[in-house]
CSV table of C-alpha atoms in Angstrom, one decimal:
chain,number,residue,atom,x,y,z
A,1,MET,CA,48.0,30.4,-58.9
A,2,LYS,CA,47.9,27.1,-57.1
A,3,LEU,CA,49.0,27.6,-53.0
A,4,ILE,CA,49.0,25.9,-50.0
A,5,LEU,CA,48.5,28.1,-46.7
A,6,LEU,CA,49.8,26.9,-43.7
A,7,GLY,CA,49.5,27.6,-40.0
A,8,PRO,CA,48.8,26.5,-36.4
A,9,PRO,CA,44.8,27.4,-35.2
A,10,GLY,CA,44.7,31.1,-34.9
A,11,ALA,CA,47.7,32.0,-36.9
A,12,GLY,CA,45.0,34.0,-39.6
A,13,LYS,CA,45.2,31.8,-42.2
A,14,GLY,CA,41.9,32.5,-43.1
A,15,THR,CA,41.6,36.1,-42.9
A,16,GLN,CA,45.0,35.7,-45.2
A,17,ALA,CA,43.4,33.0,-47.9
A,18,LYS,CA,40.1,35.2,-47.9
A,19,MET,CA,42.5,38.5,-49.3
A,20,LEU,CA,44.3,36.3,-51.6
A,21,THR,CA,41.1,34.6,-53.4
A,22,GLU,CA,39.7,38.3,-53.7
A,23,ARG,CA,43.1,39.4,-55.5
A,24,PHE,CA,43.4,36.5,-57.8
A,25,ARG,CA,40.3,35.6,-57.9
A,26,ILE,CA,40.4,31.9,-57.2
A,27,PRO,CA,38.6,29.6,-55.0
A,28,GLN,CA,39.5,29.3,-51.1
A,29,ILE,CA,39.3,25.7,-50.4
A,30,SER,CA,38.8,24.6,-46.8
A,31,THR,CA,38.7,20.6,-46.3
A,32,GLY,CA,36.2,21.3,-43.4
A,33,ASP,CA,33.7,23.2,-46.1
A,34,ILE,CA,34.0,20.8,-49.0
A,35,LEU,CA,33.9,17.6,-46.5
A,36,ARG,CA,30.2,19.2,-45.7
A,37,GLY,CA,29.5,20.0,-49.3
A,38,ALA,CA,30.6,16.9,-50.5
A,39,VAL,CA,28.1,15.0,-48.1
A,40,LYS,CA,25.2,17.6,-48.8
A,41,GLU,CA,25.8,17.3,-52.6
A,42,GLY,CA,26.0,13.5,-52.3
A,43,THR,CA,28.9,13.4,-54.2
A,44,PRO,CA,30.6,9.2,-54.5
A,45,MET,CA,33.5,10.3,-51.7
A,46,GLY,CA,30.7,12.7,-50.2
A,47,VAL,CA,28.5,9.1,-49.2
A,48,LYS,CA,31.6,7.8,-47.8
A,49,ALA,CA,32.5,10.2,-45.7
A,50,LYS,CA,29.3,10.2,-44.5
A,51,SER,CA,29.4,6.8,-43.4
A,52,TYR,CA,32.2,6.9,-41.0
A,53,MET,CA,31.1,10.4,-39.7
A,54,ASP,CA,27.4,8.7,-38.8
A,55,ALA,CA,29.1,6.2,-37.1
A,56,GLY,CA,31.2,8.3,-35.2
A,57,GLY,CA,34.8,8.0,-36.7
A,58,LEU,CA,37.2,10.1,-38.2
A,59,VAL,CA,37.3,10.3,-42.2
A,60,PRO,CA,40.3,8.2,-43.1
A,61,ASP,CA,42.9,10.1,-45.4
A,62,GLU,CA,41.9,8.4,-48.8
A,63,VAL,CA,38.2,9.8,-48.5
A,64,VAL,CA,39.7,12.9,-47.5
A,65,VAL,CA,42.0,13.4,-50.4
A,66,GLY,CA,39.2,11.9,-52.8
A,67,ILE,CA,37.1,14.7,-51.7
A,68,VAL,CA,40.0,17.7,-52.5
A,69,ARG,CA,40.3,15.5,-56.0
A,70,GLU,CA,36.8,15.9,-56.5
A,71,ARG,CA,36.9,20.0,-55.5
A,72,LEU,CA,40.0,20.5,-57.8
A,73,GLN,CA,38.3,19.1,-60.8
A,74,LYS,CA,35.5,21.6,-60.4
A,75,ASP,CA,35.8,24.5,-63.4
A,76,ASP,CA,36.4,27.3,-60.3
A,77,CYS,CA,39.8,25.7,-60.1
A,78,ALA,CA,40.7,26.3,-63.8
A,79,THR,CA,43.0,29.2,-63.1
A,80,GLY,CA,44.1,27.9,-59.4
A,81,PHE,CA,43.0,27.9,-55.7
A,82,ILE,CA,44.3,28.0,-52.3
A,83,LEU,CA,44.1,24.8,-50.1
A,84,ASP,CA,43.4,25.7,-46.5
A,85,GLY,CA,43.7,23.3,-43.5
A,86,PHE,CA,45.0,20.5,-46.1
A,87,PRO,CA,47.5,18.8,-46.3
A,88,ARG,CA,47.5,18.0,-42.4
A,89,THR,CA,49.8,15.3,-42.8
A,90,VAL,CA,53.0,14.2,-44.7
A,91,GLY,CA,50.8,11.3,-45.4
A,92,GLN,CA,48.1,13.6,-46.5
A,93,ALA,CA,51.2,15.7,-48.2
A,94,ASP,CA,52.2,12.6,-50.2
A,95,ALA,CA,48.5,11.7,-51.5
A,96,LEU,CA,47.9,15.3,-52.7
A,97,LYS,CA,51.2,15.7,-54.8
A,98,GLY,CA,49.8,11.9,-56.4
A,99,THR,CA,46.3,13.7,-57.1
A,100,LEU,CA,47.9,17.0,-58.4
A,101,GLN,CA,49.8,15.1,-61.0
A,102,ASP,CA,47.1,13.2,-62.0
A,103,LEU,CA,45.1,16.2,-62.9
A,104,ASP,CA,48.2,17.8,-64.7
A,105,LYS,CA,48.3,20.8,-62.1
A,106,ASP,CA,52.1,21.9,-60.1
A,107,LEU,CA,51.9,23.9,-56.9
A,108,ASP,CA,53.0,27.5,-57.4
A,109,ALA,CA,53.8,27.9,-53.6
A,110,VAL,CA,53.6,26.7,-49.9
A,111,LEU,CA,53.1,29.7,-47.6
A,112,ALA,CA,53.4,28.9,-43.8
A,113,LEU,CA,52.6,31.3,-41.1
A,114,GLU,CA,54.5,31.4,-38.1
A,115,VAL,CA,53.1,32.8,-34.4
A,116,ASP,CA,54.5,32.5,-31.5
A,117,ALA,CA,52.1,29.7,-29.6
A,118,GLU,CA,51.6,31.6,-26.3
A,119,ALA,CA,50.3,34.5,-28.7
A,120,LEU,CA,48.0,32.2,-30.4
A,121,VAL,CA,46.4,31.3,-26.7
A,122,GLU,CA,46.2,34.9,-26.4
A,123,ARG,CA,44.1,35.2,-29.8
A,124,LEU,CA,42.3,32.4,-29.4
A,125,THR,CA,41.1,32.6,-25.5
A,126,GLY,CA,39.9,36.0,-26.1
A,127,ARG,CA,37.5,35.5,-28.7
A,128,ARG,CA,33.8,36.0,-27.6
A,129,THR,CA,31.2,35.3,-29.5
A,130,CYS,CA,27.2,36.7,-29.0
A,131,ARG,CA,24.9,34.1,-28.2
A,132,GLU,CA,21.7,35.7,-29.7
A,133,CYS,CA,23.8,36.6,-33.1
A,134,GLY,CA,26.9,35.2,-33.4
A,135,GLN,CA,28.9,38.5,-33.9
A,136,GLY,CA,32.3,38.0,-32.4
A,137,PHE,CA,34.6,40.1,-30.4
A,138,HIS,CA,37.7,39.9,-28.3
A,139,VAL,CA,38.2,41.1,-25.3
A,140,LYS,CA,41.8,42.8,-26.0
A,141,PHE,CA,41.9,43.3,-29.4
A,142,ASP,CA,38.4,43.9,-30.5
A,143,PRO,CA,36.3,44.4,-26.9
A,144,PRO,CA,32.3,45.3,-27.2
A,145,ALA,CA,31.6,48.4,-25.7
A,146,GLU,CA,29.5,47.2,-22.8
A,147,GLU,CA,31.4,44.5,-21.2
A,148,GLY,CA,29.7,40.8,-22.0
A,149,LYS,CA,27.3,42.7,-24.2
A,150,CYS,CA,27.0,42.3,-28.3
A,151,ASP,CA,27.4,45.7,-29.5
A,152,SER,CA,24.7,44.8,-32.3
A,153,CYS,CA,21.8,43.3,-30.1
A,154,GLY,CA,22.7,43.2,-26.8
A,155,GLY,CA,22.9,39.6,-26.3
A,156,ASP,CA,25.2,37.7,-23.5
A,157,LEU,CA,28.8,37.3,-25.2
A,158,ILE,CA,30.1,33.5,-24.2
A,159,GLN,CA,33.2,31.8,-25.2
A,160,ARG,CA,33.1,28.8,-27.2
A,161,ASP,CA,33.9,25.8,-25.7
A,162,ASP,CA,36.7,25.4,-28.7
A,163,ASP,CA,38.4,28.8,-27.6
A,164,GLN,CA,38.9,27.3,-24.1
A,165,GLU,CA,42.3,27.4,-23.0
A,166,SER,CA,43.0,23.6,-22.7
A,167,THR,CA,41.3,22.8,-25.9
A,168,ILE,CA,43.4,25.5,-27.6
A,169,ARG,CA,46.8,24.0,-26.2
A,170,LYS,CA,45.7,20.3,-27.5
A,171,ARG,CA,44.7,21.8,-30.9
A,172,LEU,CA,48.5,23.3,-31.3
A,173,GLN,CA,49.9,20.3,-30.0
A,174,VAL,CA,48.1,18.3,-32.4
A,175,TYR,CA,49.4,20.8,-34.7
A,176,ASP,CA,53.1,20.2,-33.6
A,177,GLU,CA,52.8,16.6,-34.4
A,178,GLN,CA,51.0,16.0,-37.4
A,179,THR,CA,51.3,19.2,-39.4
A,180,ALA,CA,54.8,21.0,-38.5
A,181,PRO,CA,56.5,18.2,-40.8
A,182,LEU,CA,55.4,19.7,-43.8
A,183,ILE,CA,57.8,22.3,-43.2
A,184,ALA,CA,60.5,20.4,-43.7
A,185,TYR,CA,58.4,18.3,-46.2
A,186,TYR,CA,57.7,21.2,-48.3
A,187,GLY,CA,61.0,23.2,-47.4
A,188,GLU,CA,62.6,20.3,-49.5
A,189,GLY,CA,60.7,20.6,-52.0
A,190,GLY,CA,61.7,24.2,-52.9
A,191,LEU,CA,58.1,25.2,-52.5
A,192,LEU,CA,58.5,27.1,-49.1
A,193,THR,CA,58.4,30.3,-47.8
A,194,CYS,CA,57.8,31.3,-43.9
A,195,ILE,CA,55.7,34.6,-43.2
A,196,ASP,CA,55.9,36.1,-39.8
A,197,GLY,CA,52.6,36.1,-38.9
A,198,MET,CA,53.0,38.8,-35.5
A,199,GLN,CA,52.9,41.6,-38.2
A,200,GLU,CA,49.7,43.2,-38.6
A,201,ILE,CA,47.3,41.5,-41.0
A,202,GLY,CA,48.2,44.3,-43.8
A,203,SER,CA,51.6,43.4,-43.4
A,204,VAL,CA,51.7,39.8,-43.3
A,205,GLN,CA,49.5,40.1,-47.0
A,206,GLU,CA,51.8,42.4,-48.4
A,207,LYS,CA,54.6,39.8,-47.1
A,208,LEU,CA,52.6,36.9,-48.6
A,209,LEU,CA,52.5,38.7,-52.0
A,210,SER,CA,55.8,39.5,-52.1
A,211,ALA,CA,56.6,35.7,-51.8
A,212,LEU,CA,54.6,34.7,-54.6
A,213,GLN,CA,55.9,37.7,-56.8
A,214,ALA,CA,59.3,35.6,-56.0
A,215,SER,CA,58.3,31.9,-56.6
């Protein structure tokens, strides 16, 4: 099962991807994780990426695609994979298409989670993290027993900088501008299924599985 999971920040991609990986026993490939892994391992593309990162610049598409290519050739991807957070642009999607052709791999499906923007802002700005142990809470959906205090260690709960409303809205704007066009891109290729991500986690998973069975 070779999949791409699309959706804006806070749509629940990570949660759904984890459930799918456990069901199908295939790896979840997050570009952030594999980028850090390639740099740590000192792979050829990891060395290139590090040079850009050390200079404070963005890692160019060709290097990101190269790192994805390195990851897809590992043994645990032989039976499939879930790409989470990649591709981010149509240009990356074109490059990925060529890479998969070179590796003789075909995508089975592209699943897109759709969530209302204001709901995403509420989800993300409500997140709180323990300063001491890192446990996560949500002021509305998973509040601590004592406001502002961690249930586990009693540490102070903080709102991370990337969960500030201004930051969230900027991330959503970037998604709309760069990544949302992938919906049309994969829709034209007949691979896309859009899923209502506003449902309960279990219901979203059921919809994803139904879409995979139909693909």
